[in-house]
Amino acid sequence: MAQVPQTFFDALAVRTWCGLALTALGRAREEIDAINVYPVADGDTGTNLYLTVESAAGAVEAVFAGHAADRALGEPTLADAVRAMAHGALIGARGNSGTILAQLLRGMAQVLAADGETAHTDGQGLKSALRHAADSARRAVAHPVEGTVLTVASAAADAATGAEGDCAAVARAAHEGACTALAATPGQLAVLERAGVVDAGGRGLVAVLGALAETFTGESPGAVSGSGAHARVEGVERQGRGDVASPARGSADPADPDDVGACGDGPAGPVESGPAFEVVYLLEAEDEAVEWLRARLDALGDSLVVVGGDGLWNVHVHVDDAGAAVEAGVEAGRPYRIRITHFGLGDVHTTSAERPPRERVQRAVVAVVPGEGLAGLYTEAGATTVLARPGEPPASGELVEAVRRAHAREVVLLPNDADLRHTAAAAAEQARTEGIRVALIPTRSAVQGIAALAVHEPERRFDEDVVTMTSAAGATRYAEVVVAERQSWTMAGICQAGDVLGLIEGDVAVIGADVRATAETVLDRMLSAGGELVTLVLGDEAPDAVADHLEARVRESYLAVDTVVYRGGRQGAVLLIGVE
């Protein structure tokens, strides 16, 4: 992370801000989760905000790494950095508050990247960016409610507008305005007042704006006035579920102290029944289709937030009919990275005091998988999965959340990708600090993970199980067949865009023009060293007959070798091959 303070808002300042914001949210995550009571109290707002910012920070780091690798590109511009930040937040946004934060960052990026060649902006530019961010976030929420992160964002923009001076003065004013607004949220939203807490999403935004102020002043957010807001959350017991958006359809005024709404309650009493599912997905669609989608989803449920633009959107809604919400996305465009969370009567609508604690299982497996088909296969085998889309590897926070979700005393972690080794190691280390025993098996492909999972035995001693799974994964050679996106040098020669590449153990071994022929050559090379079982995982783009052809090839040419075939879905590679 770069040194602070920064003088101007340039690419380096964006990088610094993201790093400081991630650190601040990491410190405040548990506190924010604990005060999370609106609109449904699920105790995950702090975690959702952390994961959203982690994705944004990762995207900015990738821009700096790319420019460092290609010196002809020069230094990243402000536009490069803020666009990466906004895109990273959009694709990594979690929960209602994370989705709104993604829109806040996108709103800032729209102003700061307007002149793509500008090296930096000053205090006036930062004012404009904060104003546009608050306004665009409010427009993204179907039914804005005061006393939430939207209120805090607007107050921050108002305070920034009245500030005079450089970026440091503007950022400090925005943070102070946010702190003042946060302290007032219990008086604006009855559910917060009953619980004796401030808004969790707003508290997270205060942390992010505190990091912005620190970027330009070099002073810790604690040195900025606003401790009254933070004092409101000290000593508060964890309430359960919640993030931020609109109250349930048909509820009374949320500021009415007699209305408990559908958002969860504090000590006051029971709540009405709210929607059963949270549905989140990324959507590729045109603007006109998204307008139709907003109206459709608004009729289906509540807490609707749709953010994004330029053909890519993040959709968040609470509904009773999850299938209808996904189908609406299909009609509007192409939804993917679909996440459906069932709130459940014993989870959403009871306080932690009423809810019996869920007992931990002894052991679980957490695996990163590259496609929906493999996610289903791993889930059927009892694993907790993290879906990794092509070009969108999961962050360490996402893996930590999966380990927590497995709710086990012992966890075996399968990254299934050589590039995720360090990310998985960081996640494992974090989980260990929380008292979870984690073993990381360095699987480099999903087919190695399948082999490890096949010999997993929860009743064995932990060390013995890990050794057996590691041995099975290590005894599985892996390969993949992909289509080249551009001309490049490889160990097998120069490939052109559109060529079919056969990679064995991560290195290009075959360059061909046909998927079936290339796959057959790769398979023959792998089986020349022996093998007992061939595993084929077909991507969506694999030719229909390729599996039959390869199965026949194994049956006719390699005696006593079995073949199993799985459908991997949208996994990036046309074909994955494993030989045990």
Coordinates of N, CA and C in Angstrom, one line a residue, residues 111-192:
V111 N -17.7 10.3 -12.5 CA -17.2 11.7 -12.5 C -15.7 11.8 -12.7
L112 N -15.0 11.0 -12.0 CA -13.5 11.1 -12.0 C -12.9 10.6 -13.2
A113 N -13.6 9.7 -14.0 CA -13.1 9.1 -15.2 C -13.6 9.9 -16.5
A114 N -14.4 10.9 -16.2 CA -15.0 11.6 -17.4 C -13.9 12.1 -18.4
D115 N -12.8 12.6 -17.9 CA -11.7 12.9 -18.8 C -10.6 11.8 -18.6
G116 N -10.6 10.9 -19.5 CA -9.8 9.7 -19.3 C -8.3 9.9 -19.1
E117 N -7.8 11.1 -19.6 CA -6.4 11.3 -19.6 C -5.9 12.2 -18.4
T118 N -6.9 12.6 -17.5 CA -6.5 13.4 -16.4 C -5.7 12.6 -15.4
A119 N -4.6 13.2 -15.0 CA -3.7 12.5 -14.1 C -4.2 12.5 -12.6
H120 N -5.0 13.6 -12.3 CA -5.5 13.7 -10.9 C -6.6 14.7 -10.9
T121 N -7.3 14.7 -9.7 CA -8.4 15.7 -9.5 C -8.1 16.4 -8.2
D122 N -8.8 17.5 -8.0 CA -8.6 18.3 -6.8 C -9.8 18.2 -5.9
G123 N -9.9 19.1 -4.9 CA -11.0 19.0 -3.9 C -12.3 19.3 -4.6
Q124 N -12.4 20.1 -5.6 CA -13.6 20.4 -6.3 C -14.1 19.1 -7.1
G125 N -13.2 18.4 -7.7 CA -13.5 17.2 -8.4 C -14.0 16.1 -7.4
L126 N -13.4 16.1 -6.2 CA -13.9 15.1 -5.2 C -15.3 15.4 -4.7
K127 N -15.5 16.7 -4.5 CA -16.9 17.1 -4.2 C -17.9 16.6 -5.2
S128 N -17.6 16.9 -6.4 CA -18.6 16.5 -7.5 C -18.8 15.0 -7.5
A129 N -17.7 14.2 -7.3 CA -17.7 12.8 -7.3 C -18.6 12.2 -6.2
L130 N -18.4 12.8 -5.0 CA -19.2 12.4 -3.8 C -20.7 12.7 -4.0
R131 N -21.0 13.9 -4.6 CA -22.4 14.2 -4.8 C -23.1 13.3 -5.8
H132 N -22.4 13.0 -6.9 CA -22.9 12.1 -7.9 C -23.1 10.7 -7.4
A133 N -22.1 10.3 -6.6 CA -22.2 9.0 -6.0 C -23.5 8.8 -5.1
A134 N -23.7 9.8 -4.2 CA -24.9 9.7 -3.4 C -26.2 9.7 -4.2
D135 N -26.3 10.5 -5.2 CA -27.5 10.6 -6.0 C -27.7 9.4 -6.8
S136 N -26.7 8.8 -7.4 CA -26.8 7.6 -8.2 C -27.2 6.4 -7.3
A137 N -26.7 6.3 -6.1 CA -27.0 5.2 -5.2 C -28.5 5.3 -4.8
R138 N -28.9 6.5 -4.6 CA -30.3 6.6 -4.2 C -31.3 6.2 -5.3
R139 N -30.9 6.6 -6.5 CA -31.7 6.2 -7.7 C -31.7 4.7 -7.9
A140 N -30.7 4.0 -7.5 CA -30.5 2.6 -7.7 C -31.5 1.7 -6.8
V141 N -31.9 2.3 -5.7 CA -32.8 1.6 -4.7 C -34.2 1.9 -5.1
A142 N -35.0 0.8 -5.2 CA -36.4 1.0 -5.6 C -37.2 1.9 -4.7
H143 N -37.1 1.7 -3.4 CA -37.8 2.4 -2.4 C -36.9 2.9 -1.3
P144 N -36.2 4.1 -1.5 CA -35.2 4.6 -0.6 C -35.9 4.8 0.8
V145 N -35.2 4.5 1.8 CA -35.6 4.7 3.2 C -34.6 5.5 4.0
E146 N -35.1 6.6 4.7 CA -34.1 7.4 5.5 C -33.7 6.6 6.7
G147 N -32.5 7.0 7.2 CA -31.9 6.3 8.4 C -31.1 5.1 8.0
T148 N -30.7 5.0 6.7 CA -29.9 4.0 6.2 C -28.6 4.5 5.6
V149 N -27.9 3.7 4.9 CA -26.6 4.1 4.3 C -26.9 5.2 3.3
L150 N -28.1 5.2 2.6 CA -28.4 6.3 1.7 C -28.4 7.6 2.3
T151 N -28.9 7.7 3.5 CA -29.0 9.0 4.3 C -27.5 9.4 4.7
V152 N -26.7 8.5 5.1 CA -25.4 8.8 5.5 C -24.6 9.3 4.2
A153 N -24.8 8.6 3.1 CA -24.1 9.0 1.9 C -24.5 10.4 1.4
S154 N -25.8 10.7 1.5 CA -26.2 12.1 1.1 C -25.7 13.1 2.1
A155 N -25.6 12.8 3.4 CA -25.1 13.8 4.4 C -23.6 14.0 4.1
A156 N -22.9 13.0 3.8 CA -21.5 13.1 3.5 C -21.3 14.0 2.3
A157 N -22.1 13.8 1.2 CA -22.0 14.7 0.0 C -22.3 16.1 0.3
D158 N -23.4 16.3 1.2 CA -23.7 17.7 1.5 C -22.6 18.4 2.3
A159 N -22.0 17.7 3.2 CA -20.9 18.2 4.0 C -19.7 18.5 3.1
A160 N -19.4 17.7 2.2 CA -18.3 17.9 1.3 C -18.5 19.1 0.4
T161 N -19.8 19.3 0.0 CA -20.1 20.4 -0.9 C -19.8 21.8 -0.2
G162 N -20.0 21.8 1.1 CA -19.8 23.0 1.9 C -18.3 23.2 2.3
A163 N -17.5 22.3 2.0 CA -16.1 22.4 2.4 C -15.3 23.2 1.4
E164 N -14.3 23.9 1.9 CA -13.4 24.7 1.1 C -12.0 24.2 1.2
G165 N -11.3 24.0 0.1 CA -9.9 23.6 0.2 C -9.6 22.4 -0.7
D166 N -8.5 21.7 -0.3 CA -8.0 20.6 -1.1 C -8.8 19.3 -0.8
C167 N -8.3 18.2 -1.3 CA -8.9 16.9 -1.1 C -9.0 16.5 0.3
A168 N -8.0 16.8 1.1 CA -8.0 16.5 2.5 C -9.1 17.2 3.2
A169 N -9.4 18.5 3.0 CA -10.4 19.2 3.6 C -11.8 18.6 3.2
V170 N -12.0 18.3 1.9 CA -13.2 17.7 1.4 C -13.5 16.4 2.0
A171 N -12.5 15.5 2.0 CA -12.6 14.1 2.6 C -12.9 14.2 4.1
R172 N -12.2 15.1 4.8 CA -12.5 15.2 6.2 C -13.9 15.6 6.5
A173 N -14.4 16.6 5.7 CA -15.8 17.1 5.9 C -16.8 16.0 5.6
A174 N -16.5 15.2 4.5 CA -17.4 14.1 4.2 C -17.5 13.1 5.3
H175 N -16.4 12.8 5.9 CA -16.4 11.8 7.0 C -17.1 12.4 8.2
E176 N -16.9 13.6 8.6 CA -17.5 14.2 9.7 C -19.0 14.3 9.5
G177 N -19.5 14.7 8.3 CA -20.9 14.7 7.9 C -21.5 13.3 8.0
A178 N -20.8 12.3 7.6 CA -21.3 10.9 7.7 C -21.4 10.5 9.1
C179 N -20.5 10.8 10.0 CA -20.5 10.5 11.4 C -21.8 11.1 12.0
T180 N -22.0 12.4 11.8 CA -23.2 13.1 12.3 C -24.5 12.4 11.9
A181 N -24.5 12.1 10.6 CA -25.8 11.5 10.1 C -26.0 10.1 10.6
L182 N -24.9 9.4 10.8 CA -25.0 8.0 11.4 C -25.5 8.0 12.8
A183 N -25.1 9.0 13.6 CA -25.6 9.1 15.0 C -27.1 9.4 15.0
A184 N -27.6 10.0 14.0 CA -29.0 10.3 13.9 C -29.9 9.2 13.4
T185 N -29.3 8.2 12.8 CA -30.1 7.1 12.2 C -31.2 6.5 13.1
P186 N -30.9 6.2 14.4 CA -31.9 5.6 15.2 C -33.2 6.4 15.4
G187 N -33.0 7.7 15.2 CA -34.2 8.6 15.3 C -35.0 8.6 14.0
Q188 N -34.5 8.0 13.0 CA -35.1 8.0 11.7 C -35.8 6.7 11.3
L189 N -35.3 5.6 12.0 CA -35.8 4.3 11.7 C -36.1 3.5 13.0
A190 N -37.3 3.2 13.2 CA -37.8 2.7 14.5 C -37.0 1.4 14.9
V191 N -36.8 0.5 13.9 CA -36.1 -0.7 14.2 C -34.7 -0.5 14.8
L192 N -34.0 0.5 14.4 CA -32.7 0.9 15.0 C -32.9 1.4 16.4

